[in-house]
PDB file of C-alpha atoms and ligand atoms in Angstrom:
ATOM      1  CA  MET A   1      15.119 -37.222  37.449  1.00  0.00           C
ATOM      2  CA  SER A   2      13.782 -36.552  33.779  1.00  0.00           C
ATOM      3  CA  ASP A   3      15.698 -33.858  31.889  1.00  0.00           C
ATOM      4  CA  ARG A   4      13.608 -30.652  31.506  1.00  0.00           C
ATOM      5  CA  TYR A   5      12.925 -28.494  28.617  1.00  0.00           C
ATOM      6  CA  ALA A   6      10.476 -25.904  27.957  1.00  0.00           C
ATOM      7  CA  VAL A   7       9.130 -23.115  25.414  1.00  0.00           C
ATOM      8  CA  ILE A   8       9.158 -19.625  26.950  1.00  0.00           C
ATOM      9  CA  GLY A   9       6.867 -16.742  25.267  1.00  0.00           C
ATOM     10  CA  ASN A  10       4.286 -14.265  26.343  1.00  0.00           C
ATOM     11  CA  PRO A  11       1.552 -15.067  25.916  1.00  0.00           C
ATOM     12  CA  ILE A  12       2.334 -18.618  25.759  1.00  0.00           C
ATOM     13  CA  GLY A  13      -1.213 -20.511  26.236  1.00  0.00           C
ATOM     14  CA  PHE A  14      -1.414 -20.966  22.401  1.00  0.00           C
ATOM     15  CA  SER A  15       1.833 -22.758  21.944  1.00  0.00           C
ATOM     16  CA  LYS A  16       1.823 -26.197  20.329  1.00  0.00           C
ATOM     17  CA  SER A  17       5.576 -26.811  21.421  1.00  0.00           C
ATOM     18  CA  PRO A  18       4.688 -28.911  24.609  1.00  0.00           C
ATOM     19  CA  LEU A  19       2.483 -31.191  22.517  1.00  0.00           C
ATOM     20  CA  ILE A  20       4.952 -31.532  19.883  1.00  0.00           C
ATOM     21  CA  HIS A  21       7.968 -32.311  21.999  1.00  0.00           C
ATOM     22  CA  GLY A  22       6.003 -34.525  24.211  1.00  0.00           C
ATOM     23  CA  THR A  23       5.093 -36.559  21.155  1.00  0.00           C
ATOM     24  CA  PHE A  24       8.659 -36.765  19.863  1.00  0.00           C
ATOM     25  CA  ALA A  25       9.669 -37.958  23.407  1.00  0.00           C
ATOM     26  CA  ASN A  26       7.165 -40.741  23.146  1.00  0.00           C
ATOM     27  CA  MET A  27       7.949 -41.653  19.856  1.00  0.00           C
ATOM     28  CA  THR A  28      11.835 -41.859  20.448  1.00  0.00           C
ATOM     29  CA  GLY A  29      11.442 -43.170  23.892  1.00  0.00           C
ATOM     30  CA  GLN A  30      13.299 -40.237  25.494  1.00  0.00           C
ATOM     31  CA  ASP A  31      12.881 -39.473  29.214  1.00  0.00           C
ATOM     32  CA  LEU A  32      12.232 -35.756  29.287  1.00  0.00           C
ATOM     33  CA  VAL A  33       9.601 -33.125  30.818  1.00  0.00           C
ATOM     34  CA  TYR A  34       8.528 -30.346  28.538  1.00  0.00           C
ATOM     35  CA  GLU A  35       6.711 -27.450  29.976  1.00  0.00           C
ATOM     36  CA  ALA A  36       5.370 -24.040  28.844  1.00  0.00           C
ATOM     37  CA  ILE A  37       6.699 -20.870  30.563  1.00  0.00           C
ATOM     38  CA  GLU A  38       4.964 -17.510  30.432  1.00  0.00           C
ATOM     39  CA  GLY A  39       7.950 -15.159  30.569  1.00  0.00           C
ATOM     40  CA  PRO A  40       7.609 -11.814  32.269  1.00  0.00           C
ATOM     41  CA  LEU A  41       7.783  -9.071  29.695  1.00  0.00           C
ATOM     42  CA  ASN A  42      10.669  -7.347  31.456  1.00  0.00           C
ATOM     43  CA  GLY A  43      12.212 -10.315  33.140  1.00  0.00           C
ATOM     44  CA  PHE A  44      13.418 -12.757  30.577  1.00  0.00           C
ATOM     45  CA  GLY A  45      16.804 -13.423  31.769  1.00  0.00           C
ATOM     46  CA  GLU A  46      16.037 -13.756  35.440  1.00  0.00           C
ATOM     47  CA  ARG A  47      13.175 -16.232  34.538  1.00  0.00           C
ATOM     48  CA  VAL A  48      15.653 -18.138  32.339  1.00  0.00           C
ATOM     49  CA  ASP A  49      18.188 -18.183  35.214  1.00  0.00           C
ATOM     50  CA  GLN A  50      15.610 -19.638  37.291  1.00  0.00           C
ATOM     51  CA  PHE A  51      14.901 -22.465  34.935  1.00  0.00           C
ATOM     52  CA  ARG A  52      18.684 -23.417  34.602  1.00  0.00           C
ATOM     53  CA  THR A  53      19.060 -23.333  38.442  1.00  0.00           C
ATOM     54  CA  ASP A  54      16.233 -25.901  38.457  1.00  0.00           C
ATOM     55  CA  GLY A  55      18.184 -28.135  36.105  1.00  0.00           C
ATOM     56  CA  ALA A  56      17.058 -27.237  32.681  1.00  0.00           C
ATOM     57  CA  LYS A  57      18.825 -28.673  29.674  1.00  0.00           C
ATOM     58  CA  GLY A  58      17.246 -26.390  26.982  1.00  0.00           C
ATOM     59  CA  LEU A  59      14.670 -24.010  26.098  1.00  0.00           C
ATOM     60  CA  ASN A  60      12.470 -22.937  22.979  1.00  0.00           C
ATOM     61  CA  ILE A  61      12.023 -19.288  22.553  1.00  0.00           C
ATOM     62  CA  THR A  62       8.963 -17.672  20.910  1.00  0.00           C
ATOM     63  CA  ALA A  63       7.640 -14.165  20.566  1.00  0.00           C
ATOM     64  CA  PRO A  64       8.291 -11.672  21.874  1.00  0.00           C
ATOM     65  CA  PHE A  65      11.585 -13.125  23.316  1.00  0.00           C
ATOM     66  CA  LYS A  66      13.942 -14.124  20.414  1.00  0.00           C
ATOM     67  CA  LEU A  67      16.149 -11.079  20.781  1.00  0.00           C
ATOM     68  CA  ASP A  68      16.271 -11.395  24.533  1.00  0.00           C
ATOM     69  CA  ALA A  69      17.392 -15.034  24.068  1.00  0.00           C
ATOM     70  CA  PHE A  70      20.114 -13.819  21.357  1.00  0.00           C
ATOM     71  CA  ASP A  71      21.572 -11.517  24.142  1.00  0.00           C
ATOM     72  CA  TYR A  72      21.110 -13.946  26.788  1.00  0.00           C
ATOM     73  CA  ALA A  73      23.245 -16.719  24.987  1.00  0.00           C
ATOM     74  CA  ASN A  74      27.132 -16.784  25.576  1.00  0.00           C
ATOM     75  CA  GLU A  75      27.736 -18.680  22.097  1.00  0.00           C
ATOM     76  CA  LEU A  76      25.801 -18.373  18.963  1.00  0.00           C
ATOM     77  CA  SER A  77      25.325 -20.780  15.782  1.00  0.00           C
ATOM     78  CA  GLU A  78      26.008 -18.946  12.278  1.00  0.00           C
ATOM     79  CA  SER A  79      22.332 -19.304  11.813  1.00  0.00           C
ATOM     80  CA  ALA A  80      21.390 -17.492  14.973  1.00  0.00           C
ATOM     81  CA  GLU A  81      23.979 -14.828  14.257  1.00  0.00           C
ATOM     82  CA  ARG A  82      22.819 -14.217  10.711  1.00  0.00           C
ATOM     83  CA  ALA A  83      19.092 -14.405  11.678  1.00  0.00           C
ATOM     84  CA  GLY A  84      19.846 -11.880  14.592  1.00  0.00           C
ATOM     85  CA  ALA A  85      17.505 -13.931  16.900  1.00  0.00           C
ATOM     86  CA  VAL A  86      17.582 -17.190  18.936  1.00  0.00           C
ATOM     87  CA  ASN A  87      14.806 -19.710  19.023  1.00  0.00           C
ATOM     88  CA  CYS A  88      16.449 -22.242  20.684  1.00  0.00           C
ATOM     89  CA  LEU A  89      19.066 -22.661  23.562  1.00  0.00           C
ATOM     90  CA  LYS A  90      21.098 -25.529  24.826  1.00  0.00           C
ATOM     91  CA  PHE A  91      22.494 -25.410  28.297  1.00  0.00           C
ATOM     92  CA  VAL A  92      25.859 -27.398  28.574  1.00  0.00           C
ATOM     93  CA  GLY A  93      27.515 -26.332  32.088  1.00  0.00           C
ATOM     94  CA  ASP A  94      28.245 -22.589  31.877  1.00  0.00           C
ATOM     95  CA  ARG A  95      27.774 -22.581  28.078  1.00  0.00           C
ATOM     96  CA  ILE A  96      24.365 -21.198  26.783  1.00  0.00           C
ATOM     97  CA  ILE A  97      24.429 -21.975  23.456  1.00  0.00           C
ATOM     98  CA  GLY A  98      21.825 -19.984  20.958  1.00  0.00           C
ATOM     99  CA  GLU A  99      20.464 -21.717  17.705  1.00  0.00           C
ATOM    100  CA  ASN A 100      17.947 -20.643  15.279  1.00  0.00           C
ATOM    101  CA  PHE A 101      16.158 -23.435  13.405  1.00  0.00           C
ATOM    102  CA  ASP A 102      13.192 -21.372  11.903  1.00  0.00           C
ATOM    103  CA  GLY A 103      14.802 -20.826   8.398  1.00  0.00           C
ATOM    104  CA  ILE A 104      15.938 -24.637   8.309  1.00  0.00           C
ATOM    105  CA  GLY A 105      12.525 -25.782   9.386  1.00  0.00           C
ATOM    106  CA  LEU A 106      11.159 -23.796   6.594  1.00  0.00           C
ATOM    107  CA  VAL A 107      13.273 -24.880   4.055  1.00  0.00           C
ATOM    108  CA  ARG A 108      12.880 -28.587   4.962  1.00  0.00           C
ATOM    109  CA  ASP A 109       9.175 -28.313   4.668  1.00  0.00           C
ATOM    110  CA  ILE A 110       9.151 -26.848   1.466  1.00  0.00           C
ATOM    111  CA  THR A 111      11.983 -29.266  -0.028  1.00  0.00           C
ATOM    112  CA  VAL A 112      11.479 -32.364   1.739  1.00  0.00           C
ATOM    113  CA  ASN A 113       7.782 -32.414   2.903  1.00  0.00           C
ATOM    114  CA  LEU A 114       6.131 -30.415   0.026  1.00  0.00           C
ATOM    115  CA  GLY A 115       8.677 -31.760  -2.524  1.00  0.00           C
ATOM    116  CA  VAL A 116       9.376 -28.470  -3.985  1.00  0.00           C
ATOM    117  CA  LYS A 117      12.900 -27.682  -5.295  1.00  0.00           C
ATOM    118  CA  MET A 118      14.193 -24.253  -4.620  1.00  0.00           C
ATOM    119  CA  ALA A 119      17.654 -24.880  -6.224  1.00  0.00           C
ATOM    120  CA  GLY A 120      17.856 -23.071  -9.786  1.00  0.00           C
ATOM    121  CA  ARG A 121      14.062 -21.694  -9.140  1.00  0.00           C
ATOM    122  CA  ARG A 122      12.865 -18.181  -8.827  1.00  0.00           C
ATOM    123  CA  VAL A 123      11.743 -17.443  -5.089  1.00  0.00           C
ATOM    124  CA  LEU A 124       9.911 -14.419  -4.069  1.00  0.00           C
ATOM    125  CA  MET A 125       9.798 -13.467  -0.410  1.00  0.00           C
ATOM    126  CA  LEU A 126       7.374 -11.103   1.153  1.00  0.00           C
ATOM    127  CA  GLY A 127       8.497  -9.162   4.392  1.00  0.00           C
ATOM    128  CA  ALA A 128      11.527  -7.829   5.816  1.00  0.00           C
ATOM    129  CA  GLY A 129      11.027  -8.290   9.438  1.00  0.00           C
ATOM    130  CA  GLY A 130      12.250 -11.099  11.756  1.00  0.00           C
ATOM    131  CA  ALA A 131      10.483 -13.880  10.110  1.00  0.00           C
ATOM    132  CA  ALA A 132      12.129 -12.951   6.655  1.00  0.00           C
ATOM    133  CA  ARG A 133      15.690 -12.370   7.992  1.00  0.00           C
ATOM    134  CA  GLY A 134      15.857 -15.757   9.540  1.00  0.00           C
ATOM    135  CA  ALA A 135      15.030 -17.321   6.278  1.00  0.00           C
ATOM    136  CA  LEU A 136      17.152 -15.602   4.054  1.00  0.00           C
ATOM    137  CA  LEU A 137      20.624 -17.546   4.294  1.00  0.00           C
ATOM    138  CA  PRO A 138      18.868 -20.921   4.601  1.00  0.00           C
ATOM    139  CA  PHE A 139      16.984 -19.994   1.275  1.00  0.00           C
ATOM    140  CA  LEU A 140      20.111 -18.579  -0.391  1.00  0.00           C
ATOM    141  CA  ARG A 141      21.985 -21.995   0.728  1.00  0.00           C
ATOM    142  CA  GLN A 142      19.402 -23.846  -1.724  1.00  0.00           C
ATOM    143  CA  GLU A 143      20.977 -21.839  -4.335  1.00  0.00           C
ATOM    144  CA  PRO A 144      17.790 -20.267  -6.111  1.00  0.00           C
ATOM    145  CA  SER A 145      18.342 -18.624  -9.354  1.00  0.00           C
ATOM    146  CA  GLU A 146      17.025 -15.418  -7.747  1.00  0.00           C
ATOM    147  CA  LEU A 147      15.734 -14.542  -4.405  1.00  0.00           C
ATOM    148  CA  VAL A 148      13.539 -11.300  -4.521  1.00  0.00           C
ATOM    149  CA  LEU A 149      12.759  -9.751  -1.486  1.00  0.00           C
ATOM    150  CA  VAL A 150       9.815  -7.389  -1.494  1.00  0.00           C
ATOM    151  CA  ASN A 151       8.608  -5.190   1.480  1.00  0.00           C
ATOM    152  CA  ARG A 152       6.194  -2.267   2.052  1.00  0.00           C
ATOM    153  CA  THR A 153       8.984  -0.178   3.821  1.00  0.00           C
ATOM    154  CA  LEU A 154      11.580  -0.468   1.039  1.00  0.00           C
ATOM    155  CA  SER A 155      14.353   0.773   3.204  1.00  0.00           C
ATOM    156  CA  LYS A 156      14.093  -2.319   5.474  1.00  0.00           C
ATOM    157  CA  ALA A 157      14.332  -4.622   2.414  1.00  0.00           C
ATOM    158  CA  VAL A 158      17.604  -2.812   1.176  1.00  0.00           C
ATOM    159  CA  ALA A 159      19.204  -2.912   4.510  1.00  0.00           C
ATOM    160  CA  LEU A 160      18.552  -6.670   4.852  1.00  0.00           C
ATOM    161  CA  ALA A 161      20.019  -7.307   1.501  1.00  0.00           C
ATOM    162  CA  GLU A 162      23.052  -5.053   2.259  1.00  0.00           C
ATOM    163  CA  GLU A 163      23.542  -7.602   5.246  1.00  0.00           C
ATOM    164  CA  PHE A 164      23.452 -10.613   3.153  1.00  0.00           C
ATOM    165  CA  ALA A 165      25.358  -9.117   0.235  1.00  0.00           C
ATOM    166  CA  GLY A 166      27.871 -11.882  -1.166  1.00  0.00           C
ATOM    167  CA  CYS A 167      25.716 -14.682   0.105  1.00  0.00           C
ATOM    168  CA  GLY A 168      23.614 -15.307  -3.099  1.00  0.00           C
ATOM    169  CA  PRO A 169      21.532 -13.741  -5.807  1.00  0.00           C
ATOM    170  CA  LEU A 170      19.445 -11.409  -3.504  1.00  0.00           C
ATOM    171  CA  ILE A 171      17.361  -8.624  -5.185  1.00  0.00           C
ATOM    172  CA  VAL A 172      15.157  -5.997  -3.624  1.00  0.00           C
ATOM    173  CA  SER A 173      11.813  -4.764  -4.919  1.00  0.00           C
ATOM    174  CA  GLY A 174       8.980  -2.688  -3.954  1.00  0.00           C
ATOM    175  CA  TYR A 175       5.531  -4.317  -4.498  1.00  0.00           C
ATOM    176  CA  ALA A 176       4.372  -2.188  -7.271  1.00  0.00           C
ATOM    177  CA  GLU A 177       7.479  -2.809  -9.314  1.00  0.00           C
ATOM    178  CA  LEU A 178       6.758  -6.483  -9.023  1.00  0.00           C
ATOM    179  CA  ALA A 179       3.968  -6.233 -11.815  1.00  0.00           C
ATOM    180  CA  ASP A 180       6.696  -5.077 -14.056  1.00  0.00           C
ATOM    181  CA  LEU A 181       8.983  -8.234 -13.951  1.00  0.00           C
ATOM    182  CA  ALA A 182       9.197 -10.211 -16.925  1.00  0.00           C
ATOM    183  CA  GLU A 183       9.566 -13.681 -15.397  1.00  0.00           C
ATOM    184  CA  GLY A 184       7.167 -15.154 -12.837  1.00  0.00           C
ATOM    185  CA  TYR A 185       8.128 -16.976  -9.618  1.00  0.00           C
ATOM    186  CA  ASP A 186       8.164 -20.656  -8.812  1.00  0.00           C
ATOM    187  CA  VAL A 187       7.897 -20.210  -4.966  1.00  0.00           C
ATOM    188  CA  VAL A 188       6.101 -17.468  -3.329  1.00  0.00           C
ATOM    189  CA  VAL A 189       6.539 -17.157   0.397  1.00  0.00           C
ATOM    190  CA  ASN A 190       4.737 -14.664   2.798  1.00  0.00           C
ATOM    191  CA  ALA A 191       6.710 -13.780   5.624  1.00  0.00           C
ATOM    192  CA  THR A 192       4.825 -10.562   6.421  1.00  0.00           C
ATOM    193  CA  SER A 193       2.651 -10.302   9.779  1.00  0.00           C
ATOM    194  CA  ALA A 194      -0.166  -9.383   7.575  1.00  0.00           C
ATOM    195  CA  SER A 195      -2.171 -12.527   7.644  1.00  0.00           C
ATOM    196  CA  LEU A 196      -2.242 -12.235  11.549  1.00  0.00           C
ATOM    197  CA  ARG A 197      -4.536  -9.455  10.777  1.00  0.00           C
ATOM    198  CA  GLY A 198      -6.436 -10.982   8.073  1.00  0.00           C
ATOM    199  CA  GLU A 199      -4.534  -8.208   5.618  1.00  0.00           C
ATOM    200  CA  MET A 200      -3.395  -8.811   2.125  1.00  0.00           C
ATOM    201  CA  PRO A 201       0.151  -7.572   1.216  1.00  0.00           C
ATOM    202  CA  PRO A 202      -0.390  -5.023  -1.829  1.00  0.00           C
ATOM    203  CA  LEU A 203       0.781  -7.745  -4.295  1.00  0.00           C
ATOM    204  CA  PRO A 204       0.144  -7.486  -8.098  1.00  0.00           C
ATOM    205  CA  GLY A 205      -2.006 -10.604  -9.072  1.00  0.00           C
ATOM    206  CA  ASN A 206       0.209 -11.634 -11.737  1.00  0.00           C
ATOM    207  CA  VAL A 207       3.067 -12.660  -9.518  1.00  0.00           C
ATOM    208  CA  PHE A 208       1.292 -15.916  -8.922  1.00  0.00           C
ATOM    209  CA  ARG A 209       1.239 -16.816 -12.594  1.00  0.00           C
ATOM    210  CA  GLY A 210       2.925 -20.162 -13.228  1.00  0.00           C
ATOM    211  CA  ALA A 211       3.959 -20.502  -9.213  1.00  0.00           C
ATOM    212  CA  GLU A 212       4.397 -24.086  -8.018  1.00  0.00           C
ATOM    213  CA  LEU A 213       4.157 -23.161  -4.399  1.00  0.00           C
ATOM    214  CA  ALA A 214       2.403 -20.525  -2.180  1.00  0.00           C
ATOM    215  CA  TYR A 215       3.789 -20.730   1.458  1.00  0.00           C
ATOM    216  CA  GLU A 216       2.150 -18.900   4.270  1.00  0.00           C
ATOM    217  CA  LEU A 217       4.366 -18.524   7.416  1.00  0.00           C
ATOM    218  CA  ALA A 218       1.639 -18.002   9.719  1.00  0.00           C
ATOM    219  CA  TYR A 219      -0.251 -21.209  10.911  1.00  0.00           C
ATOM    220  CA  GLY A 220      -3.647 -22.300  11.800  1.00  0.00           C
ATOM    221  CA  LYS A 221      -5.400 -19.474  10.052  1.00  0.00           C
ATOM    222  CA  GLY A 222      -7.030 -21.444   7.317  1.00  0.00           C
ATOM    223  CA  LEU A 223      -7.012 -19.784   3.916  1.00  0.00           C
ATOM    224  CA  THR A 224      -5.740 -16.641   4.611  1.00  0.00           C
ATOM    225  CA  PRO A 225      -6.171 -13.530   1.814  1.00  0.00           C
ATOM    226  CA  PHE A 226      -2.689 -14.505   0.511  1.00  0.00           C
ATOM    227  CA  LEU A 227      -3.514 -18.157   0.077  1.00  0.00           C
ATOM    228  CA  GLN A 228      -6.950 -17.187  -1.386  1.00  0.00           C
ATOM    229  CA  ALA A 229      -5.178 -15.009  -4.025  1.00  0.00           C
ATOM    230  CA  ALA A 230      -2.844 -17.964  -4.910  1.00  0.00           C
ATOM    231  CA  ARG A 231      -5.604 -20.308  -5.191  1.00  0.00           C
ATOM    232  CA  GLY A 232      -7.501 -17.717  -7.473  1.00  0.00           C
ATOM    233  CA  GLU A 233      -4.503 -17.576  -9.866  1.00  0.00           C
ATOM    234  CA  GLY A 234      -4.273 -21.139 -10.148  1.00  0.00           C
ATOM    235  CA  VAL A 235      -1.313 -22.073  -7.639  1.00  0.00           C
ATOM    236  CA  ALA A 236      -1.431 -25.973  -7.232  1.00  0.00           C
ATOM    237  CA  LYS A 237       0.454 -26.218  -3.752  1.00  0.00           C
ATOM    238  CA  LEU A 238      -0.764 -23.957  -0.932  1.00  0.00           C
ATOM    239  CA  ALA A 239       0.901 -24.480   2.310  1.00  0.00           C
ATOM    240  CA  ASP A 240       0.796 -22.622   5.825  1.00  0.00           C
ATOM    241  CA  GLY A 241       3.638 -22.768   8.390  1.00  0.00           C
ATOM    242  CA  VAL A 242       2.505 -25.789  10.376  1.00  0.00           C
ATOM    243  CA  GLY A 243       5.218 -27.729   8.709  1.00  0.00           C
ATOM    244  CA  MET A 244       7.914 -25.501   9.540  1.00  0.00           C
ATOM    245  CA  LEU A 245       6.721 -25.287  13.076  1.00  0.00           C
ATOM    246  CA  VAL A 246       7.069 -29.097  13.467  1.00  0.00           C
ATOM    247  CA  GLU A 247      10.344 -29.216  11.346  1.00  0.00           C
ATOM    248  CA  GLN A 248      12.085 -26.573  13.494  1.00  0.00           C
ATOM    249  CA  ALA A 249      10.979 -28.357  16.468  1.00  0.00           C
ATOM    250  CA  ALA A 250      12.525 -31.692  15.275  1.00  0.00           C
ATOM    251  CA  GLU A 251      15.852 -29.932  14.642  1.00  0.00           C
ATOM    252  CA  ALA A 252      15.818 -28.576  18.122  1.00  0.00           C
ATOM    253  CA  PHE A 253      14.919 -32.027  19.459  1.00  0.00           C
ATOM    254  CA  ALA A 254      17.825 -33.684  17.578  1.00  0.00           C
ATOM    255  CA  TRP A 255      20.166 -30.870  18.705  1.00  0.00           C
ATOM    256  CA  TRP A 256      19.374 -31.717  22.227  1.00  0.00           C
ATOM    257  CA  ARG A 257      18.930 -35.206  22.168  1.00  0.00           C
ATOM    258  CA  GLY A 258      20.871 -36.406  19.425  1.00  0.00           C
ATOM    259  CA  LEU A 259      18.078 -38.263  17.520  1.00  0.00           C
ATOM    260  CA  ARG A 260      15.784 -36.855  14.930  1.00  0.00           C
ATOM    261  CA  PRO A 261      12.055 -37.868  15.256  1.00  0.00           C
ATOM    262  CA  SER A 262       9.801 -38.496  12.193  1.00  0.00           C
ATOM    263  CA  THR A 263       7.547 -35.606  11.505  1.00  0.00           C
ATOM    264  CA  ALA A 264       4.941 -36.500   9.016  1.00  0.00           C
ATOM    265  CA  GLN A 265       2.258 -37.855  11.159  1.00  0.00           C
ATOM    266  CA  LEU A 266       2.469 -35.059  13.662  1.00  0.00           C
ATOM    267  CA  ILE A 267       2.341 -32.517  10.649  1.00  0.00           C
ATOM    268  CA  ALA A 268      -0.721 -34.459   9.314  1.00  0.00           C
ATOM    269  CA  GLU A 269      -2.560 -34.353  12.606  1.00  0.00           C
ATOM    270  CA  LEU A 270      -1.806 -30.549  13.345  1.00  0.00           C
ATOM    271  CA  THR A 271      -2.575 -29.477   9.775  1.00  0.00           C
ATOM    272  CA  VAL A 272      -5.868 -27.323   9.636  1.00  0.00           C
ATOM    273  CA  PRO A 273      -7.400 -27.864   6.298  1.00  0.00           C
ATOM    274  CA  LEU A 274      -6.977 -24.758   3.902  1.00  0.00           C
ATOM    275  CA  SER A 275     -10.801 -24.197   2.913  1.00  0.00           C
TER     276      SER A 275
HETATM  277  P1  ATR B 301       8.025 -10.553  12.044  1.00  0.00           P
HETATM  278  O1  ATR B 301       9.105 -10.866  13.209  1.00  0.00           O
HETATM  279  O2  ATR B 301       6.755 -11.509  12.204  1.00  0.00           O
HETATM  280  O3  ATR B 301       8.691 -10.702  10.856  1.00  0.00           O
HETATM  281  P2  ATR B 301       7.873  -7.913  12.173  1.00  0.00           P
HETATM  282  O4  ATR B 301       9.362  -7.992  12.438  1.00  0.00           O
HETATM  283  O5  ATR B 301       7.086  -6.874  13.010  1.00  0.00           O
HETATM  284  O6  ATR B 301       7.489  -9.232  12.415  1.00  0.00           O
HETATM  285  O7  ATR B 301       7.990  -7.619  10.483  1.00  0.00           O
HETATM  286  C1  ATR B 301       6.588  -7.839  10.009  1.00  0.00           C
HETATM  287  C2  ATR B 301       6.881  -7.664   8.347  1.00  0.00           C
HETATM  288  O8  ATR B 301       5.322  -7.638   8.034  1.00  0.00           O
HETATM  289  C3  ATR B 301       7.217  -6.361   7.858  1.00  0.00           C
HETATM  290  O9  ATR B 301       8.152  -6.864   6.818  1.00  0.00           O
HETATM  291  C4  ATR B 301       6.152  -5.407   7.678  1.00  0.00           C
HETATM  292  O10 ATR B 301       6.265  -4.528   6.440  1.00  0.00           O
HETATM  293  P3  ATR B 301       7.093  -3.146   6.864  1.00  0.00           P
HETATM  294  O11 ATR B 301       8.325  -3.340   7.430  1.00  0.00           O
HETATM  295  O12 ATR B 301       6.594  -2.519   5.761  1.00  0.00           O
HETATM  296  O13 ATR B 301       6.118  -2.635   7.990  1.00  0.00           O
HETATM  297  C5  ATR B 301       5.217  -6.721   7.120  1.00  0.00           C
HETATM  298  N1  ATR B 301       3.611  -6.422   6.994  1.00  0.00           N
HETATM  299  C6  ATR B 301       2.908  -6.300   7.932  1.00  0.00           C
HETATM  300  N2  ATR B 301       1.692  -5.985   7.646  1.00  0.00           N
HETATM  301  C7  ATR B 301       1.789  -5.921   6.450  1.00  0.00           C
HETATM  302  C8  ATR B 301       0.666  -5.702   5.251  1.00  0.00           C
HETATM  303  N3  ATR B 301      -0.507  -5.389   5.517  1.00  0.00           N
HETATM  304  N4  ATR B 301       1.343  -5.535   4.025  1.00  0.00           N
HETATM  305  C9  ATR B 301       2.599  -5.780   3.538  1.00  0.00           C
HETATM  306  N5  ATR B 301       3.397  -6.049   4.417  1.00  0.00           N
HETATM  307  C10 ATR B 301       3.066  -6.131   5.895  1.00  0.00           C
END
């Protein structure tokens, strides 16, 4: 029988994970079945118990279950522990191992696919929710000269920075204060949920001056207000999160199956032109 995997979320109809993992399996000749599960909002654990009883080997987790998956795991990787959330589970006997590949997927997309170095550069991250939290440690591991975390609710950014104290040059700012910063940024990443509602974080326009890359974590939204503003300020490279999505999936696939599929062609196929 083929090995079974799935993505669980609610809603789940929009998920591209079955397509991505199905493509990876074909590319690498792996015998597996990958499905989409709409998890009950108050019954994540029971539904995953059932999937494991059915012989599942692993599971991807999307909104709103990443914290449930964190609690469900009986072992956590450092990145899952630091992110406070799990986006991938592996089942090995009684072991339920939790991982989080979102941040590393984002870093790979920026540094490998887009060819933008983070080491020694100035990086600005917008947002202090789950998406930002998951990216902080992988970003700091790239050794930027400075990582500035900006959030509308300053206290949330301050709390995050306290958690990651000692991991690297992490600085907190409010949006208004960004206008006063003397130096510009090389990489600006929007990890807020603003674009999901067509909103723009209250960024002073000058933060984009001299930037090499503006990266929108949301994907498939076209030219969001954030990317529009970056383009208006002359940022050369604009990207949305489709590369991150495929890269985190490739990390999960490699963790489960022991071999890493190539990603470039799939990213190209899934990319919605930013216009
Ligand atoms: P996620 O898991 O996607 O990160 P979240 O945990 O709800 O979602 O966090 C959403 C983030 O987007 C927060 O940092 C939020 O800012 P606040 O903490 O101040 O609420 C940010 N956000 C959402 N809409 C925004 C907007 N219009 N402008 C600026 N920040 C916004």
